[in-house]
Coordinates of C-alpha atoms (C1' of nucleotides) in Angstrom, one line a residue:
Chain A
M1 CA 18.8 29.1 23.7
E2 CA 18.9 25.3 23.6
F3 CA 21.9 25.1 25.9
P4 CA 21.4 24.6 29.6
E5 CA 22.6 27.5 31.7
N6 CA 25.2 25.6 33.6
E7 CA 26.8 24.2 30.5
K8 CA 29.1 27.0 29.3
R9 CA 29.5 27.0 25.6
S10 CA 31.8 29.6 24.1
L11 CA 30.2 31.9 21.6
N12 CA 31.7 33.0 18.3
F13 CA 31.9 36.7 17.7
I14 CA 28.6 36.9 15.9
E15 CA 26.8 35.1 18.6
T16 CA 28.3 37.5 21.1
I17 CA 26.9 40.4 19.1
I18 CA 23.5 38.8 18.8
E19 CA 23.3 38.0 22.5
E20 CA 24.2 41.5 23.4
D21 CA 21.6 42.9 21.0
L22 CA 19.1 40.5 22.6
R23 CA 20.0 41.8 26.1
N24 CA 19.5 45.4 24.9
N25 CA 16.3 44.5 23.2
K26 CA 17.6 45.9 20.0
N27 CA 15.1 45.8 17.1
E28 CA 12.5 44.7 19.7
G29 CA 14.4 41.5 20.2
R30 CA 13.9 40.2 16.7
I31 CA 16.6 38.0 15.1
H32 CA 16.3 37.9 11.4
L33 CA 19.1 36.8 9.0
R34 CA 19.3 36.2 5.4
F35 CA 21.4 34.2 2.9
P36 CA 21.7 36.3 -0.3
P37 CA 23.2 34.3 -3.2
E38 CA 23.6 35.8 -6.6
P39 CA 22.0 33.3 -9.0
N40 CA 25.0 33.3 -11.3
G41 CA 26.6 29.9 -10.5
Y42 CA 26.4 26.8 -8.4
L43 CA 26.8 26.9 -4.6
H44 CA 30.0 25.4 -3.2
I45 CA 31.1 24.3 0.2
G46 CA 32.1 27.9 1.0
H47 CA 28.5 28.8 0.6
A48 CA 27.6 25.9 2.8
K49 CA 29.5 27.5 5.6
S50 CA 27.6 30.7 5.1
I51 CA 24.2 28.8 4.8
C52 CA 24.9 26.9 8.0
L53 CA 25.9 30.0 9.8
N54 CA 22.9 32.1 8.8
F55 CA 20.2 29.5 9.0
G56 CA 21.9 28.0 12.0
L57 CA 21.9 31.3 13.9
A58 CA 18.2 31.7 13.1
E59 CA 17.5 28.3 14.5
D60 CA 19.6 28.8 17.6
Y61 CA 18.1 32.1 18.5
N62 CA 14.6 31.4 17.5
G63 CA 14.8 33.8 14.7
L64 CA 14.2 33.7 11.0
C65 CA 16.4 33.4 7.9
N66 CA 15.4 34.5 4.5
L67 CA 16.6 33.2 1.2
R68 CA 17.1 36.2 -1.0
F69 CA 18.4 36.1 -4.5
D70 CA 20.6 39.1 -5.2
D71 CA 19.5 39.3 -8.8
T72 CA 20.5 42.8 -9.8
N73 CA 22.7 41.8 -12.8
P74 CA 20.7 40.2 -15.5
E75 CA 23.7 39.8 -17.7
K76 CA 25.1 37.0 -15.5
E77 CA 22.1 35.5 -13.8
D78 CA 19.8 32.7 -14.8
I79 CA 16.8 30.8 -13.5
E80 CA 18.9 27.6 -13.8
Y81 CA 21.0 28.8 -10.9
V82 CA 18.0 29.8 -8.8
D83 CA 16.7 26.3 -9.0
S84 CA 20.0 24.6 -8.1
I85 CA 20.5 27.0 -5.2
K86 CA 17.1 26.2 -3.7
E87 CA 17.7 22.5 -4.1
D88 CA 21.1 22.7 -2.4
I89 CA 19.8 24.6 0.6
E90 CA 16.9 22.3 1.1
W91 CA 19.2 19.3 0.7
L92 CA 21.4 20.7 3.5
G93 CA 18.2 20.6 5.6
F94 CA 17.4 24.3 6.0
K95 CA 14.1 26.1 5.6
W96 CA 13.8 29.7 4.6
D97 CA 11.2 32.0 6.0
K98 CA 8.0 31.9 3.8
K99 CA 8.9 32.2 0.1
P100 CA 12.2 32.9 -1.5
Y101 CA 12.8 36.6 -1.8
Y102 CA 14.3 38.4 -4.7
A103 CA 16.0 41.8 -4.8
S104 CA 14.2 42.2 -8.1
D105 CA 10.9 42.3 -6.2
Y106 CA 12.1 45.6 -4.8
F107 CA 13.1 47.3 -8.0
E108 CA 10.1 49.8 -7.9
Q109 CA 10.7 50.7 -4.2
L110 CA 14.5 51.1 -4.9
Y111 CA 13.7 53.3 -7.8
Q112 CA 11.4 55.5 -5.7
W113 CA 14.0 55.9 -3.0
A114 CA 16.5 56.8 -5.7
E115 CA 14.2 59.6 -6.9
M116 CA 13.9 60.7 -3.4
L117 CA 17.7 60.9 -3.1
I118 CA 17.9 62.9 -6.2
E119 CA 15.3 65.3 -4.9
Q120 CA 17.3 65.7 -1.7
G121 CA 20.4 66.5 -3.7
K122 CA 22.1 63.3 -2.6
A123 CA 22.2 61.7 -6.0
Y124 CA 22.8 62.9 -9.5
V125 CA 22.9 61.6 -13.1
D126 CA 26.4 61.6 -14.6
E127 CA 26.8 61.3 -18.3
Q128 CA 30.6 61.0 -18.6
P129 CA 32.1 57.9 -20.3
Q130 CA 33.1 55.1 -18.0
E131 CA 36.9 55.7 -18.4
L132 CA 36.6 59.3 -17.3
I133 CA 34.6 58.4 -14.3
S134 CA 37.0 55.8 -13.1
Q135 CA 39.9 58.1 -13.8
Q136 CA 38.3 60.8 -11.7
R137 CA 37.8 58.4 -8.9
G138 CA 41.5 58.7 -8.2
V139 CA 43.6 56.2 -6.3
P140 CA 43.4 55.2 -2.7
T141 CA 46.3 57.4 -1.6
R142 CA 45.0 60.5 -3.5
P143 CA 41.6 62.1 -3.5
G144 CA 39.4 61.9 -6.6
T145 CA 38.0 64.8 -8.5
E146 CA 34.4 65.7 -8.8
S147 CA 32.3 65.2 -11.9
P148 CA 31.3 68.3 -13.8
Y149 CA 27.7 67.0 -13.5
R150 CA 27.9 66.6 -9.8
N151 CA 26.0 69.8 -9.0
R152 CA 23.6 69.9 -12.0
P153 CA 20.1 71.0 -11.0
V154 CA 17.9 68.5 -9.2
A155 CA 15.2 68.8 -11.9
E156 CA 17.7 67.9 -14.6
S157 CA 18.9 64.8 -12.8
L158 CA 15.4 63.8 -12.1
D159 CA 14.4 64.2 -15.7
L160 CA 17.4 62.3 -16.9
F161 CA 16.9 59.5 -14.4
R162 CA 13.3 59.1 -15.5
R163 CA 14.4 59.0 -19.1
M164 CA 17.0 56.4 -18.2
R165 CA 14.2 54.3 -16.9
A166 CA 12.1 55.0 -19.9
G167 CA 14.8 53.6 -22.2
D168 CA 15.8 56.9 -23.8
F169 CA 19.5 56.1 -23.5
K170 CA 21.9 53.4 -24.6
N171 CA 23.9 51.2 -22.2
G172 CA 26.6 53.2 -20.5
Q173 CA 25.3 56.6 -21.7
M174 CA 24.1 57.7 -18.2
I175 CA 24.4 56.5 -14.7
L176 CA 23.0 57.5 -11.3
R177 CA 25.5 58.3 -8.7
A178 CA 25.2 58.9 -5.0
K179 CA 26.7 62.3 -4.0
I180 CA 29.0 61.4 -1.0
D181 CA 32.6 62.4 -0.9
M182 CA 35.1 62.3 -3.7
S183 CA 38.0 62.7 -1.3
S184 CA 37.1 59.9 1.0
P185 CA 40.0 57.5 1.9
N186 CA 37.4 54.8 1.2
M187 CA 37.1 54.4 -2.5
H188 CA 33.6 53.1 -2.2
M189 CA 32.4 56.4 -0.8
R190 CA 33.7 58.4 -3.9
D191 CA 30.2 59.0 -5.4
P192 CA 29.4 55.3 -6.0
I193 CA 27.2 54.3 -8.8
M194 CA 23.6 53.4 -7.9
Y195 CA 22.1 52.6 -11.2
R196 CA 23.4 51.6 -14.6
I197 CA 21.6 51.2 -17.9
L198 CA 21.3 47.6 -19.1
H199 CA 19.1 46.8 -22.0
Q200 CA 18.9 43.3 -21.0
E201 CA 16.0 40.9 -20.2
H202 CA 15.9 39.9 -16.6
H203 CA 15.0 36.3 -15.7
R204 CA 12.2 37.5 -13.4
T205 CA 11.2 41.0 -14.4
G206 CA 11.5 40.4 -18.1
N207 CA 11.8 43.7 -20.0
A208 CA 10.1 45.8 -17.4
W209 CA 13.4 47.5 -16.6
C210 CA 16.4 48.7 -18.5
I211 CA 18.1 50.2 -15.5
Y212 CA 19.4 48.0 -12.7
P213 CA 20.6 48.9 -9.2
M214 CA 24.1 48.2 -8.1
Y215 CA 24.9 45.8 -5.2
D216 CA 25.7 48.5 -2.7
Y217 CA 22.5 50.3 -3.2
A218 CA 20.3 47.3 -3.5
H219 CA 21.6 45.1 -0.7
G220 CA 21.2 47.2 2.4
Q221 CA 17.9 48.5 1.3
S222 CA 16.7 45.0 0.6
D223 CA 17.8 44.0 4.1
Y224 CA 15.8 47.0 5.4
I225 CA 12.6 46.1 3.4
E226 CA 12.8 42.5 4.8
G227 CA 13.4 43.5 8.3
I228 CA 16.7 41.8 8.5
T229 CA 18.5 42.5 11.8
H230 CA 21.9 40.9 11.2
S231 CA 23.3 41.0 7.7
V232 CA 26.2 38.6 7.7
C233 CA 28.6 38.6 4.8
T234 CA 32.2 37.8 4.0
L235 CA 35.2 40.0 4.8
E236 CA 35.6 41.5 1.3
F237 CA 32.5 43.6 2.1
E238 CA 34.0 45.1 5.2
I239 CA 35.1 48.2 3.4
H240 CA 31.6 48.5 1.9
R241 CA 30.1 48.8 5.4
P242 CA 30.3 52.7 5.5
L243 CA 28.4 52.8 2.3
Y244 CA 25.9 50.2 3.5
D245 CA 25.3 52.5 6.5
W246 CA 25.1 55.6 4.4
F247 CA 22.3 54.3 2.2
L248 CA 20.5 53.1 5.3
D249 CA 20.8 56.5 6.9
Q250 CA 18.8 57.9 4.0
I251 CA 15.7 55.7 4.7
A252 CA 15.9 54.4 8.2
D253 CA 13.6 56.1 10.7
G254 CA 15.8 55.7 13.7
G255 CA 14.1 52.7 15.2
Y256 CA 14.8 49.5 13.5
R257 CA 18.1 49.1 11.6
P258 CA 20.0 46.2 10.1
R259 CA 23.7 45.7 10.9
Q260 CA 26.3 44.3 8.6
I261 CA 28.7 41.8 10.1
E262 CA 31.6 40.3 8.2
F263 CA 33.3 36.9 8.7
A264 CA 36.2 35.1 7.0
R265 CA 35.3 32.9 4.1
L266 CA 36.2 29.2 4.0
N267 CA 39.4 28.1 2.4
L268 CA 40.0 24.4 2.0
S269 CA 43.4 22.8 1.3
Y270 CA 43.8 21.0 -2.0
T271 CA 40.8 22.9 -3.4
V272 CA 39.9 25.9 -5.5
M273 CA 36.9 27.8 -4.5
S274 CA 36.4 30.7 -6.8
K275 CA 33.4 30.5 -9.1
R276 CA 35.6 31.6 -12.0
K277 CA 38.0 28.7 -11.6
L278 CA 35.3 26.2 -11.0
L279 CA 33.6 27.4 -14.1
E280 CA 36.8 27.0 -16.0
L281 CA 37.1 23.4 -14.9
V282 CA 33.6 22.7 -16.2
Q283 CA 34.1 24.6 -19.5
K284 CA 37.4 23.1 -20.3
G285 CA 36.0 19.6 -19.7
I286 CA 38.5 18.9 -16.9
V287 CA 35.5 17.7 -14.9
V288 CA 32.2 16.4 -16.3
G289 CA 30.0 19.2 -14.9
W290 CA 29.1 21.3 -11.9
D291 CA 28.1 18.1 -10.1
D292 CA 31.3 16.2 -10.9
P293 CA 32.1 14.3 -7.7
R294 CA 35.5 15.9 -7.6
M295 CA 34.0 19.4 -7.5
P296 CA 33.7 21.2 -4.1
T297 CA 30.2 22.3 -5.2
I298 CA 27.3 21.2 -3.0
S299 CA 25.9 19.3 -5.9
G300 CA 29.3 17.6 -6.5
L301 CA 29.7 16.7 -2.9
R302 CA 26.1 15.3 -2.9
R303 CA 26.9 13.2 -5.9
R304 CA 30.2 12.1 -4.4
G305 CA 28.2 10.7 -1.4
Y306 CA 28.5 13.4 1.2
T307 CA 25.6 13.7 3.6
P308 CA 24.0 16.9 4.7
E309 CA 24.7 16.0 8.3
S310 CA 28.5 15.6 7.7
L311 CA 28.6 19.0 6.0
R312 CA 26.6 20.7 8.8
N313 CA 28.9 19.1 11.3
F314 CA 31.9 20.3 9.4
A315 CA 30.6 23.8 9.4
E316 CA 30.0 23.6 13.1
R317 CA 33.6 22.4 13.8
I318 CA 35.4 24.9 11.7
G319 CA 33.9 27.8 13.6
V320 CA 33.5 31.4 12.6
A321 CA 36.1 34.2 13.0
K322 CA 37.5 37.1 11.1
R323 CA 41.0 35.8 10.5
D324 CA 42.0 34.2 7.2
N325 CA 42.0 30.4 7.5
V326 CA 42.7 27.3 5.5
I327 CA 40.9 24.2 6.7
D328 CA 42.5 20.9 6.2
V329 CA 40.4 18.7 3.8
G330 CA 41.2 16.0 6.2
L331 CA 38.7 17.5 8.7
L332 CA 36.0 17.4 6.0
E333 CA 36.8 13.8 5.4
F334 CA 36.7 13.1 9.1
T335 CA 33.2 14.4 9.6
L336 CA 32.2 12.5 6.5
R337 CA 33.5 9.2 7.8
E338 CA 32.2 9.9 11.2
H339 CA 28.6 10.0 9.9
L340 CA 28.9 7.3 7.2
N341 CA 30.4 4.9 9.7
K342 CA 27.2 5.2 11.7
I343 CA 24.7 4.9 8.9
T344 CA 26.0 2.7 6.1
D345 CA 25.4 -0.9 5.6
R346 CA 28.6 -3.0 5.1
V347 CA 28.9 -5.0 1.9
M348 CA 31.7 -6.9 0.2
V349 CA 32.9 -5.8 -3.2
V350 CA 36.2 -6.9 -4.8
L351 CA 37.6 -4.1 -6.9
N352 CA 40.6 -5.8 -8.4
P353 CA 39.7 -9.5 -8.3
V354 CA 41.9 -12.5 -8.3
K355 CA 40.4 -16.0 -8.1
V356 CA 40.7 -18.2 -5.1
I357 CA 39.9 -22.0 -5.4
I358 CA 39.2 -23.8 -2.2
T359 CA 40.4 -27.3 -3.2
N360 CA 38.8 -29.2 -0.3
Y361 CA 35.4 -27.6 -0.7
P362 CA 32.9 -29.7 -2.7
E363 CA 32.3 -28.6 -6.3
G364 CA 28.9 -27.2 -6.9
K365 CA 28.2 -26.7 -3.2
T366 CA 26.9 -23.3 -2.1
E367 CA 26.3 -22.0 1.4
K368 CA 24.5 -18.9 2.6
M369 CA 26.5 -16.8 5.0
W370 CA 24.9 -14.1 7.0
L371 CA 26.6 -10.8 7.6
V372 CA 25.4 -8.0 9.8
N373 CA 24.4 -4.9 7.8
N374 CA 25.9 -2.5 10.2
P375 CA 27.7 -3.6 13.3
E376 CA 27.7 0.0 14.6
N377 CA 23.9 -0.1 14.8
A378 CA 22.6 -2.5 17.4
E379 CA 19.2 -2.9 15.6
S380 CA 20.8 -3.7 12.3
E381 CA 19.6 -6.7 10.4
S382 CA 21.7 -9.2 8.5
H383 CA 21.8 -10.1 4.8
E384 CA 22.7 -13.2 3.0
V385 CA 26.0 -13.7 1.1
P386 CA 26.6 -16.7 -1.0
F387 CA 29.8 -18.7 -0.6
G388 CA 31.2 -21.3 -2.9
R389 CA 34.3 -23.2 -4.0
E390 CA 35.5 -20.4 -6.2
L391 CA 35.8 -16.9 -4.9
Y392 CA 37.4 -13.6 -5.7
I393 CA 39.5 -11.7 -3.3
E394 CA 41.4 -8.4 -3.7
R395 CA 44.6 -8.9 -5.8
E396 CA 46.5 -6.8 -3.3
D397 CA 45.5 -9.1 -0.5
F398 CA 47.8 -11.8 -1.9
M399 CA 51.6 -11.7 -2.1
E400 CA 53.9 -14.4 -3.4
D401 CA 56.6 -13.3 -1.0
P402 CA 55.1 -11.2 1.7
P403 CA 57.0 -9.2 4.3
K404 CA 56.7 -10.2 7.9
K405 CA 53.8 -8.0 8.9
F406 CA 51.6 -8.8 6.0
F407 CA 48.4 -10.0 7.7
R408 CA 46.9 -11.3 4.5
L409 CA 47.3 -14.2 2.1
G410 CA 50.6 -15.6 1.1
P411 CA 52.0 -19.1 0.5
G412 CA 51.4 -21.1 3.7
Q413 CA 49.6 -18.3 5.4
E414 CA 46.2 -18.4 7.0
V415 CA 43.5 -15.8 6.7
R416 CA 39.9 -15.5 7.7
L417 CA 37.3 -14.8 5.1
K418 CA 34.9 -12.3 6.6
G419 CA 31.8 -14.1 7.8
A420 CA 32.9 -17.4 6.4
Y421 CA 35.8 -19.8 6.9
I422 CA 39.5 -19.6 7.7
I423 CA 41.5 -20.6 4.7
K424 CA 45.2 -21.4 4.1
C425 CA 47.1 -20.8 0.9
D426 CA 48.8 -24.0 -0.5
D427 CA 49.8 -22.9 -4.0
Y428 CA 49.1 -20.5 -6.8
K429 CA 49.3 -20.3 -10.6
K430 CA 50.8 -17.6 -12.8
D431 CA 50.3 -16.9 -16.4
E432 CA 53.0 -16.5 -19.0
N433 CA 53.4 -12.8 -18.0
G434 CA 54.0 -13.7 -14.4
N435 CA 50.6 -12.5 -13.1
V436 CA 49.0 -14.6 -10.5
V437 CA 45.8 -16.0 -11.9
E438 CA 44.6 -18.5 -9.4
I439 CA 45.3 -19.1 -5.7
Y440 CA 44.7 -22.6 -4.3
C441 CA 43.6 -22.8 -0.7
T442 CA 42.3 -25.3 1.7
C443 CA 39.6 -24.4 4.1
D444 CA 39.2 -25.3 7.8
L445 CA 35.7 -26.8 7.5
N446 CA 35.2 -26.4 11.3
S447 CA 35.9 -22.7 11.2
R448 CA 32.7 -21.4 9.7
S449 CA 31.7 -18.1 11.2
G450 CA 29.7 -18.6 14.4
A451 CA 31.0 -22.2 14.9
E452 CA 33.2 -23.3 17.8
G453 CA 36.2 -23.7 15.4
A454 CA 35.9 -20.1 14.4
Q455 CA 37.2 -18.8 17.7
R456 CA 40.8 -19.2 16.8
K457 CA 42.9 -16.1 16.4
V458 CA 43.8 -15.4 12.8
K459 CA 45.9 -12.4 11.9
G460 CA 44.0 -11.1 9.0
T461 CA 40.4 -11.0 7.7
L462 CA 39.7 -10.5 4.0
H463 CA 36.6 -9.5 2.1
W464 CA 35.6 -11.8 -0.7
V465 CA 32.8 -12.6 -3.1
S466 CA 31.5 -15.7 -4.8
A467 CA 33.0 -16.1 -8.3
E468 CA 29.8 -17.7 -9.5
Q469 CA 27.2 -15.5 -7.8
S470 CA 28.8 -12.1 -7.8
I471 CA 27.6 -9.3 -10.0
D472 CA 29.6 -6.9 -12.0
A473 CA 29.7 -3.2 -11.1
E474 CA 31.5 -0.1 -12.4
V475 CA 33.3 1.6 -9.7
R476 CA 34.7 5.1 -10.0
L477 CA 37.6 5.8 -7.6
Y478 CA 37.9 9.5 -7.0
D479 CA 40.8 11.1 -5.4
R480 CA 41.5 14.8 -4.7
L481 CA 41.5 17.0 -7.8
F482 CA 44.7 18.9 -7.0
L483 CA 48.1 17.7 -5.9
D484 CA 49.0 21.0 -4.4
E485 CA 47.8 22.2 -1.0
D486 CA 47.1 25.7 -2.4
P487 CA 46.5 25.3 -6.1
A488 CA 45.4 28.9 -6.6
G489 CA 48.1 30.3 -4.5
H490 CA 51.0 30.4 -7.0
K491 CA 51.5 33.6 -8.8
E492 CA 53.7 32.1 -11.5
T493 CA 51.8 28.8 -12.0
D494 CA 48.3 28.3 -13.3
F495 CA 46.1 26.3 -10.9
K496 CA 45.4 23.8 -13.6
E497 CA 49.1 22.7 -13.5
F498 CA 48.4 21.1 -10.2
I499 CA 45.6 18.9 -11.4
N500 CA 45.9 15.3 -10.2
P501 CA 46.1 13.1 -13.3
D502 CA 44.8 10.2 -11.2
S503 CA 41.8 12.0 -9.7
L504 CA 39.5 9.5 -11.3
Q505 CA 40.2 5.8 -11.9
V506 CA 37.4 3.8 -13.4
I507 CA 37.1 0.1 -12.7
S508 CA 34.6 -1.4 -15.1
Q509 CA 34.3 -4.8 -13.7
A510 CA 34.4 -4.9 -9.9
K511 CA 32.8 -8.0 -8.4
A512 CA 30.0 -7.3 -6.0
E513 CA 28.0 -9.5 -3.7
P514 CA 24.5 -10.0 -5.2
W515 CA 22.7 -8.1 -2.4
L516 CA 24.0 -4.9 -3.9
Q517 CA 21.8 -5.5 -6.9
R518 CA 19.1 -3.5 -5.1
A519 CA 21.2 -0.3 -4.9
Q520 CA 19.4 2.9 -6.0
P521 CA 21.2 6.1 -7.0
G522 CA 22.2 7.9 -3.9
D523 CA 22.4 4.8 -1.7
K524 CA 25.4 4.7 0.5
F525 CA 27.5 1.7 1.6
Q526 CA 30.7 0.8 3.2
F527 CA 32.6 -1.6 0.9
Q528 CA 34.2 -3.6 3.6
R529 CA 37.9 -2.6 4.0
M530 CA 37.8 -0.4 0.9
G531 CA 35.9 2.7 1.8
Y532 CA 32.5 4.4 1.6
F533 CA 30.7 4.3 -1.8
C534 CA 27.6 5.8 -3.2
A535 CA 25.5 4.6 -6.1
D536 CA 25.8 7.2 -8.9
K537 CA 23.0 8.7 -10.9
D538 CA 24.4 6.9 -13.9
S539 CA 23.6 3.6 -12.2
K540 CA 20.9 1.6 -13.9
P541 CA 19.4 -1.8 -13.3
G542 CA 21.9 -4.2 -14.7
H543 CA 24.6 -1.7 -14.8
L544 CA 25.6 -0.6 -11.3
V545 CA 27.9 2.4 -10.9
F546 CA 29.4 3.4 -7.6
N547 CA 31.4 6.4 -6.6
R548 CA 34.1 6.1 -4.0
T549 CA 33.1 8.8 -1.5
V550 CA 36.1 8.4 0.7
T551 CA 38.5 5.7 1.6
L552 CA 38.6 4.2 5.1
R553 CA 41.3 5.5 7.3
D554 CA 44.4 3.5 6.7
N555 CA 47.1 3.5 9.3
W556 CA 48.8 0.5 7.9
S557 CA 49.7 1.7 4.5
K558 CA 50.5 5.1 6.0
S559 CA 53.1 3.6 8.3
N560 CA 54.5 1.5 5.5
S561 CA 55.1 4.4 3.1
Chain B
rU1 C1' 53.4 57.3 1.5
rG2 C1' 46.0 56.2 2.1
rC3 C1' 41.9 53.4 4.3
rC4 C1' 39.8 48.8 6.5
rU5 C1' 40.8 44.1 9.0
rG6 C1' 43.5 40.4 11.3
rA7 C1' 47.8 37.8 14.1
rU8 C1' 47.1 31.8 19.9
rG9 C1' 50.5 24.2 18.9
rG10 C1' 51.0 21.4 12.0
rU11 C1' 45.5 23.1 11.0
rG12 C1' 41.0 25.4 12.9
rU13 C1' 38.5 27.4 17.1
rA14 C1' 38.4 28.7 22.6
rA15 C1' 40.0 31.0 27.2
rC16 C1' 33.8 33.2 31.9
rU17 C1' 36.3 40.4 28.9
rG18 C1' 43.0 40.6 33.7
rG19 C1' 43.9 34.9 37.4
rC20 C1' 49.6 30.8 35.4
rA21 C1' 46.5 28.5 27.5
rA22 C1' 41.5 24.4 26.5
rC23 C1' 38.8 21.6 22.6
rA24 C1' 38.7 19.2 17.8
rC25 C1' 41.4 17.4 13.5
rG26 C1' 46.2 15.6 12.5
rU27 C1' 50.7 13.1 14.5
rC28 C1' 52.9 9.2 17.8
rU29 C1' 52.3 5.0 21.5
rG30 C1' 49.6 1.0 23.4
rA31 C1' 44.9 -2.1 24.1
rC32 C1' 41.0 -4.5 21.5
rU33 C1' 39.2 -6.3 16.9
rC34 C1' 36.0 -11.7 12.1
rU35 C1' 36.9 -4.4 8.4
rG36 C1' 45.1 -3.0 9.4
rA37 C1' 38.1 0.4 10.0
rA38 C1' 35.5 1.7 14.3
rU39 C1' 36.2 1.8 19.6
rC40 C1' 39.3 2.5 24.1
rA41 C1' 43.6 4.4 26.9
rG42 C1' 47.8 7.5 26.8
rA43 C1' 51.7 11.0 24.8
rA44 C1' 54.2 14.7 22.2
rG45 C1' 53.4 19.5 20.3
rA46 C1' 52.1 26.7 21.4
rG47 C1' 53.8 30.1 26.4
rU48 C1' 49.8 33.5 22.6
rC49 C1' 53.8 38.4 16.0
rU50 C1' 57.9 41.9 18.2
rA51 C1' 59.4 45.7 21.7
rG52 C1' 58.0 48.7 25.6
rG53 C1' 54.2 50.1 29.3
rU54 C1' 50.0 49.7 33.1
rU55 C1' 49.1 45.8 37.0
rC56 C1' 50.3 41.7 42.6
rG57 C1' 49.1 39.3 37.9
rA58 C1' 48.3 40.4 30.6
rC59 C1' 46.4 36.1 25.1
rC60 C1' 43.1 39.9 27.0
rC61 C1' 44.2 47.0 28.6
rC62 C1' 47.8 51.2 26.5
rU63 C1' 51.9 52.8 23.0
rA64 C1' 55.1 52.0 18.9
rG65 C1' 56.4 48.6 15.3
rU66 C1' 56.4 43.9 12.1
rC67 C1' 53.9 40.7 9.0
rA68 C1' 49.5 39.0 6.4
rG69 C1' 44.8 39.8 3.8
rG70 C1' 41.3 43.2 1.6
rC71 C1' 39.9 48.1 -1.1
rA72 C1' 40.6 52.1 -7.0
rA73 C1' 34.1 46.6 -11.9
rC74 C1' 28.5 50.7 -15.1
rC75 C1' 30.3 42.5 -10.7
rA76 C1' 28.3 40.5 -6.3

RNA sequence: UGCCUGAUGGUGUAACUGGCAACACGUCUGACUCUGAAUCAGAAGAGUCUAGGUUCGACCCCUAGUCAGGCAACCA
């Protein structure tokens, strides 16, 4: 362990199990986990929790973690998802052991074990229609009834099973079932299905197979093949555990044995997490794709401007337990800001510009101001920001008739321009519609940043940009996608009813300082006083596009509302 | 009416397996500030689902309840 002995750190329940196994030298002291996504969709932040857990445990205990694709259902799976999943895991900063593994690599072994079970009288081919089988399964409170094919001769089942593989039957005509207990109080033990016929091309095995193993049969055996010691999954598989163990009992030799451990999945307030709902948002065009910056997918968060560090830190802070939980999105935003604050360069961008004219500043004159890139970083360099007679400031930083605690610009009020001069508002001009179009100020020429005259206390500091030398940028202001804390939690109301109509606001002509011209897609900045922003992949030379990742904390507007 | 699991401030996670409930986010003060950010200092907020029991002592052990989630796909 990386923690010094005197520094007591509390363990979560999985770490407790692992440390106990280590003490008992279980599985010869090996620690081997796995992350087993089904390649049928994009990974979301809930998966990120699981990824951080599994790979993180492997790192902490000097073990290994496999990436294994649970690709046993070719009807839903695709190579596109395989690629995106690998990309997301690598982006999060984790390395899987050796190559990615696939359950489909074990199809032959799984098949052989299935034949073995048939020969031992522990599995049989059933040829009843689906409806009948599910009917016979019974209900949780009442035992099921046995299939008439349950005790057919071994040789018959074996022959049928081989013909299933050979393609002699249509989809649904035959299935292979484990012979366990039709009266078990656990529905999963009532002769669960091991194999079904699927005449369907598989993205990796092509047309080599027309029968595919079910999850319950494939998963534990795959764990066994790979030498997994701790098979961590979410709570809904808890009831599958007896079956996981039953299948293992058939092949384990008594020495090594993997163990399934379940934990509570992540729920986030103001967010939907189910693949089905996320897919619906994409298909109905409510968002622009799986990587829409409003999506809780890893690709969406990445495009939004989240950093892997912030996500890993988030996963660390939420902990792991077995009770249902709902994490406040605010915590996610906290870990995001925490990291972005440390790493981003500060720039000035005026989102909603209004012109300021400094009447006592010479026409045509330009000065170069220097602003520190990141005051949080002692080694940070500075960059140049042009200043001139005509500037833009944020429209909301001026009020014709400001309230007492308005530390910004208003008639007669003084304000500091970040990194430049202190100015005072003398007058302003409105258009025929009553909108302020120009603000006239005088500037204290002795107050240039760094000079003696700059030492005065001034209540407010504004960001600004040169009217002449600023560049245009498109800025996409994202807000949470849902207005309700638990959009999927209302039985009577569809989750889409809670969609925030203002989750995206596009500003086509924000005014940015020229230094930002160099921004490349993915680059992150703090727009001074406005929030953290990230250059979008739509950004091109000459047409900058920025996504608002998250606003700055804002106690002022909070206390004013 | 069955089976599995869970229950600790607003939220999440702890409490060395029995020694008078801690940490983080959030909230509220105040300081500082050329970002109403960050930073710093401080405060409020639970007596651990309920009722019994064991014990000098219970969040922790026992009993009985209550409430919540999950389980009846040829999905994973």
